XYZ file of C-alpha atoms in Angstrom:
698
model
C -3.701 178.241 67.396
C -7.236 179.425 68.017
C -10.153 177.438 66.667
C -13.575 178.718 65.706
C -16.767 176.777 66.251
C -19.346 177.925 63.699
C -22.667 177.589 65.471
C -24.273 180.939 64.563
C -26.015 180.890 67.935
C -28.492 183.687 68.619
C -28.573 185.353 72.027
C -31.799 184.528 73.885
C -30.323 184.413 77.356
C -32.248 185.280 80.506
C -30.391 188.290 81.965
C -31.053 187.086 85.502
C -29.015 183.976 84.681
C -25.854 185.743 83.518
C -22.858 186.233 85.799
C -19.945 188.370 84.607
C -17.156 187.668 87.081
C -13.401 187.988 87.285
C -10.758 186.202 89.309
C -8.479 188.854 90.804
C -5.585 188.480 93.239
C -1.926 188.854 94.123
C 0.551 186.965 91.935
C 0.757 183.229 92.770
C -2.471 183.218 94.813
C -3.918 180.669 92.383
C -6.262 182.578 90.031
C -5.430 180.581 86.923
C -5.554 177.274 88.821
C -9.031 178.165 90.119
C -10.091 179.105 86.565
C -8.856 175.781 85.187
C -10.815 173.832 87.836
C -13.931 175.890 87.149
C -13.711 175.050 83.433
C -13.261 171.372 84.254
C -16.178 171.119 86.682
C -18.499 173.058 84.366
C -17.708 170.689 81.499
C -15.863 173.214 79.306
C -12.694 171.102 79.417
C -12.261 167.371 79.853
C -8.715 167.537 81.177
C -7.452 169.794 83.947
C -4.713 172.174 82.817
C -1.637 172.558 84.981
C 0.538 175.688 85.234
C 3.735 173.754 85.962
C 3.162 171.535 82.923
C 2.249 174.506 80.701
C -1.126 172.990 79.775
C -3.510 175.671 81.045
C -6.426 176.861 78.930
C -6.565 180.424 80.284
C -2.787 181.021 80.088
C -2.539 180.085 76.426
C 0.336 182.354 75.330
C 3.695 180.558 75.110
C 5.273 183.216 77.333
C 2.616 182.683 80.008
C 3.121 178.944 80.012
C 6.906 179.221 80.181
C 6.999 181.824 82.956
C 4.065 180.343 84.878
C 2.350 183.726 85.190
C -0.669 185.395 83.610
C 0.326 188.275 81.319
C -2.926 189.093 79.541
C -6.451 188.692 80.864
C -8.301 185.806 79.197
C -12.069 185.591 78.774
C -14.225 182.504 78.589
C -17.894 181.595 78.904
C -19.221 178.514 80.636
C -22.415 177.250 82.278
C -23.297 176.188 85.811
C -26.782 175.200 86.963
C -28.483 176.808 83.945
C -26.559 180.065 84.403
C -24.113 181.493 81.855
C -20.919 182.442 83.682
C -18.595 184.772 81.776
C -15.156 184.600 83.397
C -12.113 186.834 83.050
C -8.857 185.517 84.539
C -6.621 188.513 85.265
C -2.855 188.864 85.876
C -1.547 189.249 89.432
C 1.780 190.936 88.677
C 1.768 194.687 89.261
C 3.346 195.357 85.837
C 0.111 194.137 84.220
C -2.301 195.986 86.507
C -3.954 197.617 83.465
C -5.390 194.207 82.544
C -7.149 194.146 85.914
C -8.279 197.761 85.511
C -10.036 197.210 82.199
C -11.514 193.892 83.276
C -13.062 195.353 86.429
C -14.580 198.143 84.337
C -16.868 195.669 82.559
C -17.424 193.026 85.251
C -20.453 192.820 87.537
C -18.744 190.807 90.289
C -15.340 189.605 91.384
C -13.820 186.664 93.211
C -10.758 187.792 95.146
C -8.403 184.868 95.730
C -5.975 185.049 98.645
C -3.331 182.656 99.907
C -4.303 180.850 103.135
C -0.724 181.216 104.402
C 0.146 184.774 103.334
C -3.336 186.313 103.662
C -3.726 189.749 102.079
C -0.614 190.684 100.054
C 0.347 194.007 98.411
C -1.228 193.315 95.024
C -4.354 192.049 96.808
C -4.655 195.577 98.215
C -4.205 197.098 94.757
C -6.909 195.003 93.084
C -9.215 195.551 96.060
C -8.884 199.334 95.638
C -9.539 198.973 91.907
C -12.696 196.963 92.630
C -13.775 199.587 95.178
C -13.337 202.332 92.588
C -15.690 200.564 90.181
C -18.072 199.469 93.007
C -17.697 195.808 92.041
C -19.383 193.393 94.509
C -16.966 190.653 95.473
C -16.480 187.504 97.469
C -13.234 185.959 98.718
C -11.868 182.460 98.133
C -9.115 181.529 100.602
C -7.017 179.189 98.473
C -4.171 176.755 99.279
C -5.736 175.483 102.516
C -3.556 172.366 102.172
C -0.267 174.281 102.498
C 1.875 174.209 105.629
C 0.984 177.218 107.735
C -2.509 177.651 106.231
C -4.780 179.552 108.625
C -8.290 180.373 107.399
C -9.313 182.600 110.305
C -6.029 184.525 110.178
C -6.600 185.126 106.447
C -10.127 186.413 107.209
C -8.690 188.714 109.885
C -6.186 190.119 107.364
C -9.096 191.027 105.065
C -10.605 193.155 107.807
C -7.318 194.605 109.057
C -5.601 195.420 105.764
C -8.555 196.054 103.457
C -11.239 197.287 105.853
C -13.579 194.645 104.424
C -16.685 193.469 106.260
C -15.451 189.904 105.727
C -17.953 187.248 106.812
C -17.070 183.539 106.585
C -19.882 181.538 104.979
C -17.796 178.367 105.249
C -15.464 176.886 107.837
C -12.666 174.483 106.843
C -12.591 170.957 108.210
C -8.940 170.437 109.057
C -6.004 172.458 107.742
C -2.680 171.937 105.996
C -2.275 168.247 105.047
C -5.419 167.407 107.046
C -7.701 169.767 105.090
C -10.457 167.512 103.785
C -13.722 169.452 103.655
C -15.768 172.487 104.591
C -18.934 173.382 106.492
C -21.564 175.513 104.757
C -22.735 178.029 107.386
C -25.771 179.072 105.318
C -27.145 175.590 104.667
C -25.573 174.172 107.856
C -24.172 171.182 105.989
C -20.745 169.539 106.034
C -18.984 168.417 102.854
C -16.061 166.030 103.071
C -13.559 164.672 100.520
C -13.210 161.052 101.600
C -9.835 160.297 100.007
C -6.678 162.161 99.031
C -7.558 162.126 95.319
C -11.341 162.627 95.691
C -12.779 165.230 93.313
C -16.392 165.168 94.535
C -17.363 166.004 98.139
C -19.811 163.891 100.134
C -22.359 165.384 102.532
C -21.812 164.268 106.142
C -23.017 165.374 109.594
C -21.192 168.363 111.075
C -18.258 167.021 113.151
C -19.159 166.983 116.845
C -15.855 168.564 117.877
C -16.676 171.601 115.681
C -20.246 172.120 116.890
C -19.450 175.086 119.165
C -17.250 176.793 116.556
C -19.885 176.275 113.865
C -22.612 177.698 116.118
C -20.482 180.769 116.877
C -19.688 181.517 113.230
C -23.283 180.836 112.122
C -24.384 183.401 114.741
C -21.730 185.820 113.428
C -23.040 185.339 109.874
C -26.658 185.923 110.918
C -25.662 189.013 112.909
C -23.593 190.591 110.124
C -26.287 189.976 107.488
C -29.080 191.132 109.838
C -27.338 194.488 110.207
C -28.043 195.085 106.492
C -31.741 194.067 106.514
C -34.355 195.629 108.835
C -36.820 192.711 108.720
C -34.042 190.229 109.417
C -32.720 192.422 112.230
C -36.090 192.416 113.973
C -36.265 188.633 113.745
C -32.668 188.331 114.993
C -33.289 190.625 117.980
C -36.409 188.630 118.814
C -34.334 185.413 118.855
C -36.469 183.963 116.053
C -35.073 181.100 113.976
C -34.093 182.506 110.570
C -34.757 180.098 107.675
C -31.747 179.309 105.491
C -33.551 180.554 102.364
C -34.253 183.947 103.971
C -30.643 184.234 105.141
C -29.322 183.353 101.656
C -31.545 185.989 99.998
C -30.447 188.674 102.468
C -26.790 187.645 102.038
C -27.106 188.025 98.278
C -28.592 191.524 98.655
C -25.916 192.573 101.165
C -23.135 191.297 98.879
C -24.522 193.098 95.830
C -24.799 196.360 97.790
C -21.172 196.054 98.982
C -22.180 195.738 102.639
C -20.807 192.237 103.189
C -17.967 190.228 101.658
C -18.625 186.445 101.892
C -15.492 184.349 102.493
C -15.042 180.721 101.386
C -12.149 178.268 101.449
C -10.575 175.456 99.440
C -7.524 174.282 97.572
C -7.830 174.577 93.807
C -4.771 172.432 93.081
C -6.528 169.450 94.711
C -9.921 170.419 93.271
C -11.470 171.115 96.681
C -14.035 173.843 97.221
C -14.574 174.642 93.526
C -18.191 173.411 93.168
C -19.318 175.297 96.308
C -17.530 178.382 94.915
C -19.489 178.066 91.661
C -22.715 177.694 93.651
C -21.870 180.860 95.590
C -21.069 182.801 92.382
C -24.536 181.944 91.086
C -26.246 182.502 94.443
C -24.597 185.679 95.730
C -22.901 187.643 92.929
C -25.036 189.968 90.778
C -26.566 189.500 87.352
C -26.576 192.475 84.938
C -30.059 193.273 86.299
C -28.743 193.647 89.859
C -26.186 196.365 89.183
C -27.092 200.015 88.497
C -27.919 200.934 84.913
C -24.877 202.204 83.028
C -24.547 205.982 82.821
C -23.095 208.043 80.024
C -23.295 211.403 78.315
C -24.778 212.720 75.106
C -21.835 213.441 72.745
C -23.741 216.419 71.322
C -24.373 218.445 74.489
C -22.784 216.528 77.385
C -26.114 215.885 79.128
C -26.398 212.734 81.254
C -27.968 209.616 79.757
C -28.796 206.184 81.173
C -28.958 202.807 79.438
C -30.915 200.015 81.101
C -29.724 196.392 80.671
C -32.667 195.699 78.377
C -33.126 194.507 74.817
C -35.617 197.365 74.377
C -33.053 200.125 74.998
C -30.828 201.374 72.131
C -27.692 199.317 71.665
C -24.588 200.521 73.560
C -21.294 198.668 74.026
C -17.902 199.423 75.571
C -14.597 198.226 74.109
C -12.298 197.082 76.919
C -9.576 195.109 75.152
C -7.929 194.787 71.739
C -5.924 191.730 70.645
C -4.029 191.304 67.375
C -4.594 187.812 66.023
C -2.388 186.594 63.179
C -5.321 184.724 61.582
C -8.267 187.137 61.843
C -6.661 190.516 62.526
C -7.950 192.684 65.360
C -10.123 190.936 67.949
C -12.094 193.577 69.860
C -13.442 192.531 73.278
C -16.695 194.291 74.183
C -19.303 194.363 76.922
C -22.865 194.869 75.648
C -24.727 197.120 78.091
C -28.052 197.554 76.322
C -29.957 196.505 73.207
C -29.205 193.636 70.848
C -25.940 193.705 68.897
C -26.177 191.857 65.592
C -23.691 190.850 62.937
C -23.653 193.423 60.133
C -24.920 196.274 62.324
C -23.411 199.725 61.873
C -22.664 201.640 65.092
C -21.401 205.146 65.836
C -18.062 205.811 67.573
C -18.243 209.221 69.348
C -14.454 209.500 69.697
C -13.714 209.187 65.981
C -17.151 210.528 64.910
C -17.258 207.713 62.390
C -19.394 204.645 61.932
C -18.080 201.130 62.425
C -19.548 197.959 60.951
C -19.756 194.777 63.026
C -18.181 192.109 60.779
C -18.429 188.965 62.928
C -19.406 188.245 66.525
C -17.612 185.576 68.550
C -18.047 184.141 72.020
C -14.598 183.422 73.449
C -13.472 180.322 75.313
C -9.885 181.444 76.060
C -8.252 180.919 72.625
C -11.233 178.993 71.132
C -14.027 180.918 69.446
C -17.685 180.207 68.858
C -19.360 182.277 66.137
C -22.708 183.836 67.096
C -25.148 186.039 65.214
C -26.146 188.385 68.053
C -25.372 189.318 71.653
C -27.633 190.856 74.265
C -27.246 193.038 77.356
C -24.736 191.769 79.892
C -22.802 189.613 77.442
C -19.038 189.790 76.943
C -18.100 188.876 73.365
C -15.566 189.772 70.680
C -16.008 191.583 67.377
C -14.059 191.301 64.130
C -14.150 194.029 61.511
C -13.693 197.284 63.467
C -11.066 199.515 61.873
C -10.461 202.569 64.099
C -11.911 201.507 67.449
C -9.602 201.205 70.445
C -9.720 200.379 74.155
C -12.148 202.593 76.071
C -14.294 203.530 73.049
C -18.068 203.437 73.115
C -20.090 202.118 70.181
C -23.751 203.100 70.087
C -26.792 203.220 67.841
C -26.369 206.042 65.316
C -29.755 207.582 66.116
C -29.324 207.180 69.912
C -25.745 208.177 70.604
C -24.071 207.912 74.005
C -20.546 208.069 75.433
C -19.932 205.630 78.308
C -17.249 206.288 80.906
C -13.913 205.315 79.419
C -11.080 203.432 81.149
C -8.181 205.279 82.757
C -4.748 203.692 82.845
C -1.728 204.541 85.010
C 1.195 206.449 83.548
C 4.341 204.469 82.565
C 7.294 204.686 84.961
C 10.124 203.073 82.999
C 11.402 203.348 79.442
C 13.950 201.681 77.180
C 15.254 202.589 73.740
C 14.898 199.916 71.055
C 16.275 199.607 67.554
C 16.226 196.755 65.031
C 19.439 194.779 64.664
C 19.314 195.282 60.906
C 18.205 198.426 59.092
C 15.919 196.365 56.842
C 13.811 195.435 59.896
C 12.845 199.057 60.690
C 9.441 198.875 58.976
C 8.808 195.469 60.517
C 9.545 196.896 63.974
C 7.194 199.828 63.441
C 4.359 197.440 62.541
C 5.088 195.202 65.546
C 5.220 198.078 68.028
C 2.053 199.698 66.709
C 0.171 196.409 67.063
C 1.473 195.859 70.589
C 0.626 199.442 71.589
C -2.848 198.954 70.102
C -3.311 195.990 72.465
C -1.697 197.535 75.537
C -2.745 201.080 76.565
C 0.061 201.275 79.160
C 2.733 200.848 76.467
C 3.717 204.268 75.097
C 5.800 204.846 71.976
C 7.872 207.946 71.255
C 10.986 208.912 69.321
C 14.089 210.386 70.935
C 14.779 213.553 68.939
C 18.536 213.421 69.541
C 19.218 209.760 68.745
C 16.153 209.037 66.530
C 15.681 205.852 68.557
C 12.216 204.528 69.354
C 11.525 204.724 73.105
C 9.178 202.239 74.786
C 7.662 203.329 78.089
C 5.919 200.787 80.305
C 4.957 199.759 83.830
C 8.181 198.022 84.864
C 11.108 195.812 83.880
C 8.995 192.666 83.490
C 6.436 194.499 81.355
C 9.115 195.758 78.937
C 10.897 192.368 78.932
C 7.648 190.696 77.878
C 7.056 193.252 75.102
C 10.560 192.699 73.670
C 10.149 188.916 73.913
C 6.762 189.091 72.148
C 8.376 191.082 69.315
C 10.886 188.270 68.894
C 8.373 185.403 69.033
C 5.277 186.777 67.371
C 6.919 188.999 64.763
C 10.283 187.246 64.260
C 12.097 190.455 65.175
C 15.335 190.819 67.151
C 16.028 194.251 68.625
C 18.790 195.951 70.573
C 17.507 197.280 73.881
C 19.058 200.212 75.752
C 19.375 200.507 79.506
C 16.112 201.211 81.361
C 15.435 204.875 82.072
C 13.254 206.285 84.801
C 10.251 208.480 83.973
C 11.199 211.499 86.063
C 8.984 214.576 86.343
C 9.723 218.267 86.885
C 7.829 220.757 89.037
C 8.075 224.321 90.350
C 8.924 225.165 93.967
C 7.678 228.767 94.131
C 5.313 231.217 92.453
C 6.650 233.084 89.431
C 5.299 235.183 86.588
C 6.555 236.062 83.111
C 5.407 237.586 79.844
C 5.538 235.875 76.470
C 5.430 238.218 73.491
C 5.663 237.289 69.831
C 5.990 240.127 67.286
C 6.891 239.261 63.715
C 6.384 241.531 60.730
C 6.470 240.104 57.234
C 5.380 241.418 53.843
C 1.708 240.669 54.478
C -0.021 240.075 57.813
C 2.375 239.816 60.725
C 2.184 237.624 63.814
C 1.317 239.188 67.160
C 0.623 237.412 70.450
C 1.127 238.685 73.980
C 0.260 236.994 77.292
C 1.428 236.890 80.890
C 1.353 233.639 82.875
C 1.759 232.960 86.583
C 2.968 229.533 87.720
C 2.038 228.158 91.155
C 3.126 224.866 92.783
C 0.361 222.336 93.519
C 0.288 219.269 95.807
C 1.848 216.029 94.532
C -0.495 214.228 92.135
C -2.472 217.332 91.115
C -1.224 217.330 87.500
C -1.395 220.465 85.350
C -4.242 222.943 85.911
C -4.954 225.992 83.710
C -7.018 228.994 84.797
C -7.649 232.555 83.615
C -7.913 235.671 85.788
C -8.479 238.042 82.886
C -11.690 240.050 83.119
C -13.396 242.362 80.680
C -12.258 242.720 77.086
C -8.499 242.641 77.667
C -8.153 239.551 75.466
C -10.763 237.744 73.318
C -11.676 234.331 74.775
C -10.840 232.652 71.456
C -7.138 233.080 72.318
C -7.344 231.392 75.738
C -7.229 227.876 74.308
C -4.148 228.462 72.056
C -2.331 230.016 75.067
C -3.230 226.976 77.185
C -2.125 224.594 74.424
C 1.214 226.393 74.052
C 1.832 226.335 77.807
C 0.879 222.653 78.112
C 3.134 221.721 75.163
C 6.031 223.542 76.824
C 5.242 221.774 80.124
C 5.227 218.381 78.390
C 8.771 218.966 77.077
C 10.205 220.104 80.403
C 12.585 222.873 81.357
C 15.408 221.357 83.397
C 16.048 218.010 81.732
C 13.261 217.500 79.214
C 10.888 215.637 81.570
C 7.204 216.648 81.776
C 6.364 219.391 84.282
C 3.556 218.400 86.656
C 1.792 219.474 89.880
C 1.541 223.039 88.660
C -1.170 225.662 88.169
C -0.840 227.900 85.102
C -2.783 231.170 85.491
C -3.364 233.558 82.585
C -3.167 237.033 84.177
C -2.832 239.489 81.281
C -2.449 239.830 77.536
C -2.907 242.047 74.506
C -3.753 241.499 70.864
C -3.714 243.131 67.439
C -6.897 243.373 65.394
C -5.160 242.244 62.202
C -1.929 240.440 63.094
C -3.077 238.268 66.024
C -3.757 234.585 65.353
C -4.186 231.362 67.289
C -0.710 230.246 66.220
C 0.850 233.475 67.531
C -0.796 233.063 70.929
C 0.224 229.391 71.023
C 3.871 230.464 70.660
C 3.429 233.316 73.162
C 1.948 230.870 75.711
C 4.939 228.581 75.276
C 7.398 231.483 75.646
C 5.674 232.773 78.792
C 5.666 229.331 80.386
C 9.370 228.723 79.748
C 10.299 232.168 81.060
C 8.211 231.797 84.217
C 9.460 228.245 84.831
C 13.096 229.359 84.797
C 12.296 231.812 87.603
C 10.210 229.321 89.599
C 12.935 227.194 91.198
C 12.464 223.987 89.218
C 12.869 220.619 90.958
C 13.116 217.029 89.739
C 10.500 214.526 90.967
C 11.383 210.836 91.003
C 8.992 207.854 91.174
C 8.975 206.195 94.596
C 8.078 202.503 94.734
C 6.289 200.705 97.547
C 8.305 197.570 98.264
C 7.392 194.534 100.343
C 10.118 191.952 100.931
C 9.436 188.553 102.508
C 12.679 186.980 103.700
C 13.818 184.260 106.112
C 14.879 185.915 109.399
C 18.503 184.807 108.966
C 18.926 187.081 105.910
C 17.223 190.163 107.376
C 20.497 191.986 108.063
C 21.739 191.531 104.484
C 18.384 192.633 103.046
C 18.306 195.767 105.236
C 21.906 196.674 104.372
C 21.122 196.377 100.668
C 17.985 198.508 100.970
C 19.836 201.201 102.926
C 22.343 201.434 100.069
C 19.405 202.078 97.712
C 18.143 205.249 99.503
C 15.148 203.362 100.891
C 12.884 204.438 103.756
C 11.973 201.443 105.903
C 8.331 201.714 107.033
C 7.897 198.649 109.220
C 8.922 195.032 109.822
C 6.606 192.246 110.957
C 7.768 188.786 112.048
C 5.785 185.734 110.925
C 7.172 182.475 112.298
C 10.655 182.176 110.785
C 10.118 184.879 108.170
C 10.215 188.660 108.231
C 7.937 190.916 106.172
C 9.572 194.242 105.482
C 7.825 197.300 103.962
C 9.772 200.201 102.503
C 9.699 203.059 100.034
C 12.546 203.035 97.523
C 13.274 205.250 94.468
C 12.652 203.420 91.186
C 16.116 204.407 89.928
C 17.646 202.320 92.730
C 15.688 199.144 91.999
C 17.322 197.951 88.792
C 18.660 194.402 89.166
C 17.041 194.198 92.607
C 15.500 190.799 91.819
C 18.926 189.343 90.971
C 20.649 190.943 93.980
C 17.950 189.781 96.405
C 18.171 186.205 95.107
C 21.950 186.116 95.490
C 21.858 187.573 99.038
C 19.189 185.118 100.245
C 20.095 182.001 98.202
C 16.836 182.462 96.295
C 14.637 182.162 99.393
C 13.309 185.746 99.597
C 10.610 187.281 97.433
C 9.370 190.809 96.867
C 6.570 192.827 95.301
C 6.913 196.392 94.095
C 4.410 198.969 92.868
C 4.443 202.714 92.142
C 3.291 204.657 95.197
C 4.010 208.349 94.567
C 6.432 210.918 93.160
C 8.765 212.862 95.478
C 11.534 215.450 95.101
C 14.869 213.919 94.237
C 17.879 214.805 96.470
C 19.910 217.752 95.231
C 22.910 215.742 93.992
C 20.637 213.304 92.120
C 18.632 216.139 90.573
C 21.839 217.905 89.487
C 23.076 214.732 87.774
C 19.762 214.289 85.967
C 19.586 217.936 84.893
C 23.255 217.880 83.849
C 22.888 214.762 81.704
C 19.622 215.948 80.130
C 16.990 213.522 78.974
């Protein structure tokens, strides 16, 4: 149960001493373990939490502790060397990628954690691309240096090869695997050693003589890579001048912030090694809110561009990036303050709802503990209680200085299940539970099957939907029956077609008249639905274009072949006619829908199925069984790479063929193989599959 510390602290924090950072990585790379050690060494906790024991601070949900994975991102604030460090620990499993997406939207910097044995893994690539999209400066922590097979330099090479990163080691490990006992700081040119197996603090020692040549080479590499980003430093480097450590550190910070260099460090969080140097590097090299570009937005009145500086003198603007339902206080709204001072009791404007929202209480979060504050300034990440209609992605701004900040986009669901309460009396209870969960999770979509009247949950994968159903049981005391998973297919057209939609109805008074002609054209995969008009002159008043588009889009959303949404299509309005008296927006909406359906039936409709990118890591002895199984699932093998006694296999496989894959893979490999799967693209389903889908309907 969460606790609240009532301190009523007022925000008077130096912006230059704030770091908003997130730990992002592939599942099992050690994000939560790193977070727990950071909280311990910064004095936020007095006992180190352990994932295996279920005692972590950041994974505080019962489900997280039982499964040993992070499901929801957790925020906390701590201090290190007079700097406030706001930390978000994100999930690594691909089913919860939306948690990473919304966290990166509000963070200034990121620490990417990779496994010293596995190097860059599939989800590492995903989070790296997300960070690239939001231009988030990042550094890398190579974790688990004490594991058998740990190879720091190989992990660094995988960063360059698989991610295209300009990865520059700023540390070198002393020893590896069971002999890992310290690291060399290539900026300060100091060695730090842990003198015993259970040592928590490192001791400074001379650089080992047998590493002198390697250290000199990697120091030269560091100086060269950083010099390439700084003209003054480059001149000194080319002149063979000695570059002071302070100058190098300043240039490294600038290069990191401008995404030109990615510093790489090492350690093993489970044994507490490398955490303090990591904290030093977060403070030294990752940006403060002053170091990142001012946030941009638009004026909700006219769409003109606006800018908000991270200053207390600018009008207040905040972005909502997460909503959590708390059984004690109601809705907890996580926000990032971008400008101005946000105070308890303030009334802000929400451009999406066009309503005002009052800030009830402000809280600074420490995972599931809360500290009440009276105000928050630019760069701070806090939570608000008291907002009624706000949701993830909304902007709140001063009423007399309105702005809309860029919202957060989430991927479309790929899997759905039907749910119904086990007893009819629980129907209302289920509706409340699902609405609260959907309020928290933007990737969870609710709909009702018109034929069966069942509620359909759509999500990012089997694990995602399993967790939602389990949360309904635990948090709301609700047992439900769950139908078999269903794939989110799509429909598209294969050729150009054109058709007319004409509605003529005469009643006692005004009639209904709408007439339009639409042409449908196929678009490349991923293009979505595009609407254009080719009508010129006064053939049709422009006021009827929007109802025609709405009617066509509504028809596209309900599908033609099997009831799945039509996508990757261009809808072109080519002709139309109207009646001075009888025409209305409703009539043209219906005509647009009629024209779309008619044209679609002539356009050679095809079914698109989601194709998953699959990476399987298996002992070599089971490779034949794994390949045989994948071939039976219509997979396309992309490549296989041998690593010691294991094989890494990459393939594309249709989502419909992946159900129960986890169970089947475990049984074929005696539990020794693992896999990661993520949505890659949509592709046309084979004819016999498409016929089955179209024949069975939605």
